[in-house]
XYZ file of C-alpha atoms in Angstrom:
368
model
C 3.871 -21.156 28.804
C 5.402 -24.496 26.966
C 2.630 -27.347 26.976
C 4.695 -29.708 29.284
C 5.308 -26.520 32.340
C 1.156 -26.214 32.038
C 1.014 -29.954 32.167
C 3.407 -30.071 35.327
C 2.104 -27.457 37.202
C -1.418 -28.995 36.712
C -0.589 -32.141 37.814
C 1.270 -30.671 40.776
C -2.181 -28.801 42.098
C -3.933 -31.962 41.172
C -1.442 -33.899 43.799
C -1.685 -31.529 46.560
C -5.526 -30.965 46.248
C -5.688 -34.868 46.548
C -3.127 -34.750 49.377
C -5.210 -31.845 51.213
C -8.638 -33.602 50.557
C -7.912 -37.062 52.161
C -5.710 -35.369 55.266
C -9.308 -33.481 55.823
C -11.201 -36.286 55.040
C -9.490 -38.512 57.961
C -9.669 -35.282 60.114
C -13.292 -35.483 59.660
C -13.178 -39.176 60.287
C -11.888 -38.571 63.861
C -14.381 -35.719 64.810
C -17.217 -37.457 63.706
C -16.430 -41.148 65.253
C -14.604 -39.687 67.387
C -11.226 -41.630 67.126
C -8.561 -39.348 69.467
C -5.286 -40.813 68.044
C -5.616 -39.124 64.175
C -7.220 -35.884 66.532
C -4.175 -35.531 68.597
C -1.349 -36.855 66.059
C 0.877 -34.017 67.578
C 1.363 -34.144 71.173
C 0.789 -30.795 72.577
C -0.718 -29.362 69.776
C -4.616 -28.573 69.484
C -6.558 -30.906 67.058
C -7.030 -29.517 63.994
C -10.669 -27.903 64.409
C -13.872 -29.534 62.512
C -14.602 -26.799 60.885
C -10.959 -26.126 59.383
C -10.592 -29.468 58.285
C -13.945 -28.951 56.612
C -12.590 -25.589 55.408
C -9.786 -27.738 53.353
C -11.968 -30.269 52.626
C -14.121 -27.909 50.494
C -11.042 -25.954 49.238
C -9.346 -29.008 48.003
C -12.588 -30.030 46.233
C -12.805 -26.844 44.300
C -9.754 -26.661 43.021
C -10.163 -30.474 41.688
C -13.228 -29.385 40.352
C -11.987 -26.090 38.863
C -9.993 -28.539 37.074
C -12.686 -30.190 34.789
C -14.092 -28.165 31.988
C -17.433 -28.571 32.688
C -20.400 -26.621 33.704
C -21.108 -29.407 36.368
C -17.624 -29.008 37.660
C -17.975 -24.994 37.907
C -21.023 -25.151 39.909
C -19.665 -27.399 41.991
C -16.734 -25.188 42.479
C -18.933 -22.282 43.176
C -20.618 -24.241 45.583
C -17.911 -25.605 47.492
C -15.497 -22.446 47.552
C -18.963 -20.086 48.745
C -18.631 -22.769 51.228
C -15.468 -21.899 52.700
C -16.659 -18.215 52.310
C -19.616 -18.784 54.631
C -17.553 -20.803 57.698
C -14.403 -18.506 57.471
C -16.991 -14.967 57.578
C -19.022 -16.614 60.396
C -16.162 -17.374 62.139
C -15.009 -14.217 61.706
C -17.930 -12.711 62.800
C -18.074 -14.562 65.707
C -14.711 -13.284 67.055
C -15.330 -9.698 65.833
C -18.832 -9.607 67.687
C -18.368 -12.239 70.391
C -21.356 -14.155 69.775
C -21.450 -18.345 68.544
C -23.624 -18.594 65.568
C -23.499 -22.381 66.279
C -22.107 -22.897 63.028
C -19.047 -25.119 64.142
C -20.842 -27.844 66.070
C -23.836 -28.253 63.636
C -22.058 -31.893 63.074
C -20.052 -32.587 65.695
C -19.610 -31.935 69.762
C -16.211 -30.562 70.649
C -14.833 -31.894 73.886
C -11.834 -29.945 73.213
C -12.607 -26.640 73.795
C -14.888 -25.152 76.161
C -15.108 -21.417 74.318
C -17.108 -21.606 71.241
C -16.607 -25.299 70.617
C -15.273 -26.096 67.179
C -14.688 -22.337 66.150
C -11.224 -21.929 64.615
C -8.696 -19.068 64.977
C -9.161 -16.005 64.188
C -5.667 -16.089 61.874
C -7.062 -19.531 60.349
C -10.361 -17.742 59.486
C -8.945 -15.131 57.641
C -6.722 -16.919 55.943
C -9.185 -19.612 54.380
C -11.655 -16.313 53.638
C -7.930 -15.111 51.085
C -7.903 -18.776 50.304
C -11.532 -19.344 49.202
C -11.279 -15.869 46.905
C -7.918 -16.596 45.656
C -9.572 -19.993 44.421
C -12.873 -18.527 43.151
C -10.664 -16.019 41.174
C -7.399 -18.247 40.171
C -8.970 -19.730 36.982
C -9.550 -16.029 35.487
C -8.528 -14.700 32.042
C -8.309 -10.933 33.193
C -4.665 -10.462 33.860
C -5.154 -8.000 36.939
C -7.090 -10.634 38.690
C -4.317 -13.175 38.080
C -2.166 -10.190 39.330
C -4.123 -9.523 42.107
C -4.890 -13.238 43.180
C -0.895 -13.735 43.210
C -0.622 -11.048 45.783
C -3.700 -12.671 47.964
C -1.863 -16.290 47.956
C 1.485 -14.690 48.526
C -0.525 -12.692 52.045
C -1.397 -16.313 53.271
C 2.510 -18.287 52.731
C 3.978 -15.671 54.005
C 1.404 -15.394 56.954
C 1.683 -19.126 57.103
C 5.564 -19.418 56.664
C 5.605 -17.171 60.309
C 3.550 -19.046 61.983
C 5.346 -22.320 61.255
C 8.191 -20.657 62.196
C 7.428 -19.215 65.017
C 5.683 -22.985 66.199
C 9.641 -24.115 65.025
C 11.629 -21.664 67.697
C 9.108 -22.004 70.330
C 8.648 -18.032 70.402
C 5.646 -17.629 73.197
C 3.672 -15.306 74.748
C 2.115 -12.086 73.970
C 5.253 -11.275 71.115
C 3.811 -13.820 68.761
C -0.285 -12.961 68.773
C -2.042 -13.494 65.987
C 0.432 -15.526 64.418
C 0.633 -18.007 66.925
C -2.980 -18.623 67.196
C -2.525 -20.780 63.748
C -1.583 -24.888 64.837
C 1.571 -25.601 63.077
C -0.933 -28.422 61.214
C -3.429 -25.985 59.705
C 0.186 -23.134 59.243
C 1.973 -26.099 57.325
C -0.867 -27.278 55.554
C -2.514 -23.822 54.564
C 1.680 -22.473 53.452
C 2.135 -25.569 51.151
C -1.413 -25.710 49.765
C -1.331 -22.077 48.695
C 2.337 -22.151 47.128
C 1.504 -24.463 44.932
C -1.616 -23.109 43.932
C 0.142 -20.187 43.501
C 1.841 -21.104 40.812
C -0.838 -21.507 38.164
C -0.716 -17.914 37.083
C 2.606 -17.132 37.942
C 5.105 -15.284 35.054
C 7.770 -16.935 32.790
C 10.622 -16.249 35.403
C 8.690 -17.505 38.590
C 8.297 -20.765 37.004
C 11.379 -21.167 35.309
C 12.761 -20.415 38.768
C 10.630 -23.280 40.290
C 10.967 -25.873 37.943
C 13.946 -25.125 34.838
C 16.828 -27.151 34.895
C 18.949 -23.905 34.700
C 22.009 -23.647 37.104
C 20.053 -20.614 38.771
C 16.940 -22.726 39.682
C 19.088 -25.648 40.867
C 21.186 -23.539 42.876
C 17.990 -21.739 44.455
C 15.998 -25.308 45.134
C 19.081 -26.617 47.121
C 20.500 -23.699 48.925
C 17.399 -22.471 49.984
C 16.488 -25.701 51.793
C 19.845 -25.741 53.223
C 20.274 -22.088 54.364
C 16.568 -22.627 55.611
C 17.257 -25.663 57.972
C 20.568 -24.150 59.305
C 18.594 -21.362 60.250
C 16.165 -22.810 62.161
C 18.480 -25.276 63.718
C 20.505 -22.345 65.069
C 17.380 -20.269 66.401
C 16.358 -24.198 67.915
C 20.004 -24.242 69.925
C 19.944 -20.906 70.703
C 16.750 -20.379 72.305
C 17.990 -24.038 74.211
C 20.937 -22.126 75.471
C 19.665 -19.010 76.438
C 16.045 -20.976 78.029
C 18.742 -23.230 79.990
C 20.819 -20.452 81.213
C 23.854 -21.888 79.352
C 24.469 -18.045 77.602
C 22.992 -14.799 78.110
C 20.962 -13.455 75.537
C 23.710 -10.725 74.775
C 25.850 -13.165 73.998
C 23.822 -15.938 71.995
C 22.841 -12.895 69.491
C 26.390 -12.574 68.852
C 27.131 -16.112 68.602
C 24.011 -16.413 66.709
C 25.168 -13.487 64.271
C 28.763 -14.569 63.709
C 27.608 -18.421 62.813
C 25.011 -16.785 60.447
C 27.236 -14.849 58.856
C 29.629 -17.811 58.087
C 27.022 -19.870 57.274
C 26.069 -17.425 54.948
C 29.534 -16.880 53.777
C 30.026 -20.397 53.031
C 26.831 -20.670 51.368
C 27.977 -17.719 48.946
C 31.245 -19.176 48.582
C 29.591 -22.493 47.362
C 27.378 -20.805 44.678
C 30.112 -18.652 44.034
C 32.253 -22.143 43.298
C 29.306 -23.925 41.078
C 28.432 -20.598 39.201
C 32.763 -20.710 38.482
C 32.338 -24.334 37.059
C 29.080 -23.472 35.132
C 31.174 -20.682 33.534
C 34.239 -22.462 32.522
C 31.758 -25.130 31.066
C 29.990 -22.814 29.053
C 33.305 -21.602 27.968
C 34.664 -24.786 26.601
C 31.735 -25.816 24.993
C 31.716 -22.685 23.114
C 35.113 -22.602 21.839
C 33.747 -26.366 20.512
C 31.320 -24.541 18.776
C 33.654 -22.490 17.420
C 35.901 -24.830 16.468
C 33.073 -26.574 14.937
C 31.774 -24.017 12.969
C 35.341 -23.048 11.524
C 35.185 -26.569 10.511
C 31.901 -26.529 8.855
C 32.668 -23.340 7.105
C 35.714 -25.138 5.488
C 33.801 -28.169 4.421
C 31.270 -25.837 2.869
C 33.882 -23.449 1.359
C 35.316 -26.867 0.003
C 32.326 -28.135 -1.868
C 31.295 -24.459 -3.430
C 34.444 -24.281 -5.198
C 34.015 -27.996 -6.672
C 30.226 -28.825 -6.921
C 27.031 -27.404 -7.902
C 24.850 -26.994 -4.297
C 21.221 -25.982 -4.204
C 18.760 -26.819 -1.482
C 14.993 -27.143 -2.015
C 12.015 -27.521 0.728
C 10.153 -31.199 0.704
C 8.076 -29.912 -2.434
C 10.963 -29.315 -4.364
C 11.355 -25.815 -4.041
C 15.088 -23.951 -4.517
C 15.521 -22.345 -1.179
C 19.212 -21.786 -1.578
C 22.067 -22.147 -4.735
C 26.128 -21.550 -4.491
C 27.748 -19.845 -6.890
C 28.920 -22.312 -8.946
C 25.099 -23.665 -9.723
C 24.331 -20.084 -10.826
C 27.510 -19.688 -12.920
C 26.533 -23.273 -14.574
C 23.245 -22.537 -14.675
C 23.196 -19.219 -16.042
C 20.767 -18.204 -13.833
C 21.142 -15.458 -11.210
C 20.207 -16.426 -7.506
C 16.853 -14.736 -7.544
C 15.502 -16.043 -10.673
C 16.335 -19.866 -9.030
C 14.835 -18.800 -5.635
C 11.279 -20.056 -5.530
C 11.286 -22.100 -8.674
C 11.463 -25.823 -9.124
C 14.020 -27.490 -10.889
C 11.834 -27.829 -14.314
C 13.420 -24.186 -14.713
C 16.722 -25.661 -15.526
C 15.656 -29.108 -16.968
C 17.165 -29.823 -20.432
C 14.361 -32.523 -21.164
C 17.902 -34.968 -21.165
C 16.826 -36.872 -18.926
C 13.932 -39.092 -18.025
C 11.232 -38.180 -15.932
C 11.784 -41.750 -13.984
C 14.990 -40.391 -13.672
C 13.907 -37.503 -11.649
C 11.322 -39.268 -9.492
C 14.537 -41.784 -8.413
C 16.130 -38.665 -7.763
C 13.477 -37.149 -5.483
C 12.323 -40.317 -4.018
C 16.194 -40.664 -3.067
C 15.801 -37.321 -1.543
C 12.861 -37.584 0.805
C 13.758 -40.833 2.243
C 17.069 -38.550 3.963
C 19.407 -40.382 1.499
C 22.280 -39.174 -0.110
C 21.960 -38.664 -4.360
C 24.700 -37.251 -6.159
């Protein structure tokens, strides 16, 4: 991995642990002075539970800390990720054995709810226990772990990435479940916060599919936002028309197919289009090279047959002769490899004479 990718991708999980750690931190804020407006920022939406903002308060903290390379800083990653460990398995267990260990309104009194005050979903739980292990583990040399960490953060976007979308089409009722029991604020924040952690450890061709300049990356990084929106735009209309009684479901799957597949179509057709351009580019530029190179060839063919050539390294060391130096010198190529030119000096000239000549030399000017 190239110094400036690690240096990117650091600074990117530095941004979004800050961003995390001050949305939790004025979650906090309204829980425990009680200030409704940041609690209920999104009308008809649950406020995002105490304990789950604490939960991404001690998340973001960790991986900050994981940052520094300090014994201080580990411990007080170990601390803050066991942490998260602790509230998500008590939560857990309080669903799983229907009990309130009392955990979630040690700080705080939850007008909110009137079943286990505070305690937050079952989904959420599980997903900060994957979170608070993929964090713990994330900074590991051993290759499986990396593996295996990739595959725990990739469980919780895509977990997260359903739940958003099923807050986005308004799918209710029993169909959506566990899914549904994330808020779209905890889904969001928990989808974004884990896909950029989880790019630390990713391989060579994850990242340079995130952040290269190829055409590939580009083309992936703008069509997937667009085929993305258009998506859920259409699912938004249809689900208006068929809620409305404007179509039948029958026939808003069909209408719903046929625009997706010329959306799609059109998508292709537009990659198709830019990958066309890309290839004629790359087709000019190398019959430039070519051209170029025929060129150079020439030049170089030019001054063999009428000068003496030979090219040395900055301590004055023959790394290359033409023919002509060896038929002058009377020297084959190998004996001149490697040497310095005191092999061929005649003592006819002056040794100022040769330290004009190499100071001539290392200051990129031309002597001849």
């Amino acid at each position: 991995m190239s110094i400036e990718l690690k240096a990117k991708k650091s600074k990117n999980i530095k941004n979004i642990s800050l961003s995390v750690l001050a949305i939790s931190i004025i979650v906090i804020s309204g829980w425990l002075f009680n200030i409704r407006p940041i609690l209920t920022v999104i009308p008809g939406v649950p406020p995002m539970e105490f304990s789950t903002a604490l939960s991404f308060f001690l998340s973001s903290l960790g991986v900050l800390a994981a940052q520094r390379k300090s014994t201080l800083f580990l411990i007080l990653n170990r601390a803050t990720i066991s942490g998260v460990l602790i509230i998500a398995l008590v939560t857990i267990g309080q669903y799983f054995f229907d009990f309130n260990f009392s955990i979630d309104t040690l700080f705080i009194n939850n007008t909110y709810a009137t079943a286990f005050p505070g305690k937050m979903s079952l989904a959420a739980a599980i997903c900060f226990f994957l979170l608070g292990i993929s964090i713990w583990g994330m900074y590991s040399k051993s290759e499986k772990i990396n593996a295996i960490i990739e595959l725990v953060f990739l469980a919780i976007i895509l977990v997260n990435a359903a739940a958003v979308i099923i807050f986005i089409l308004n799918i209710i009722g029993n169909d959506a479940g566990f899914l549904l029991l994330i808020p779209i604020h905890s889904s969001l924040i928990l989808f974004w916060f884990s896909s950029i952690l989880s790019h630390k450890n990713a391989d060579k061709a994850f990242n340079d599919l995130l952040f290269s300049n190829y055409i590939g990356s580009k083309l992936m990084r703008t069509s997937g936002h667009f085929v993305f929106t258009l998506i859920m735009v259409q699912g938004l209309v249809l689900l208006y028309l068929i809620n409305y009684d404007i179509v039948d479901v029958n026939a808003g799957i069909i209408v719903y197919s046929i625009v997706a597949i010329f959306l799609s179509m059109s998508n292709i057709f537009t990659v198709a289009i830019r990958l066309n351009n890309a290839e004629q580019e790359k087709v000019k530029y190398e019959n430039a090279l070519h051209a170029s190179i025929q060129e150079t060839k020439q030049y170089k063919e030019a001054l063999d047959a009428s000068s003496l050539v030979d090219i040395t390294d900055a301590n004055g060391t023959i790394i290359s002769v033409n023919d002509k130096f060896c038929e002058t010198s009377n020297y084959e190529r190998n004996e001149l490899i490697g040497k310095t030119h005191q092999i061929i000096n005649s003592g006819h000239h002056s040794k100022e004479f040769f330290t004009d000549l190499w100071g001539q030399i290392k200051k990129g000017e031309i002597w001849a």
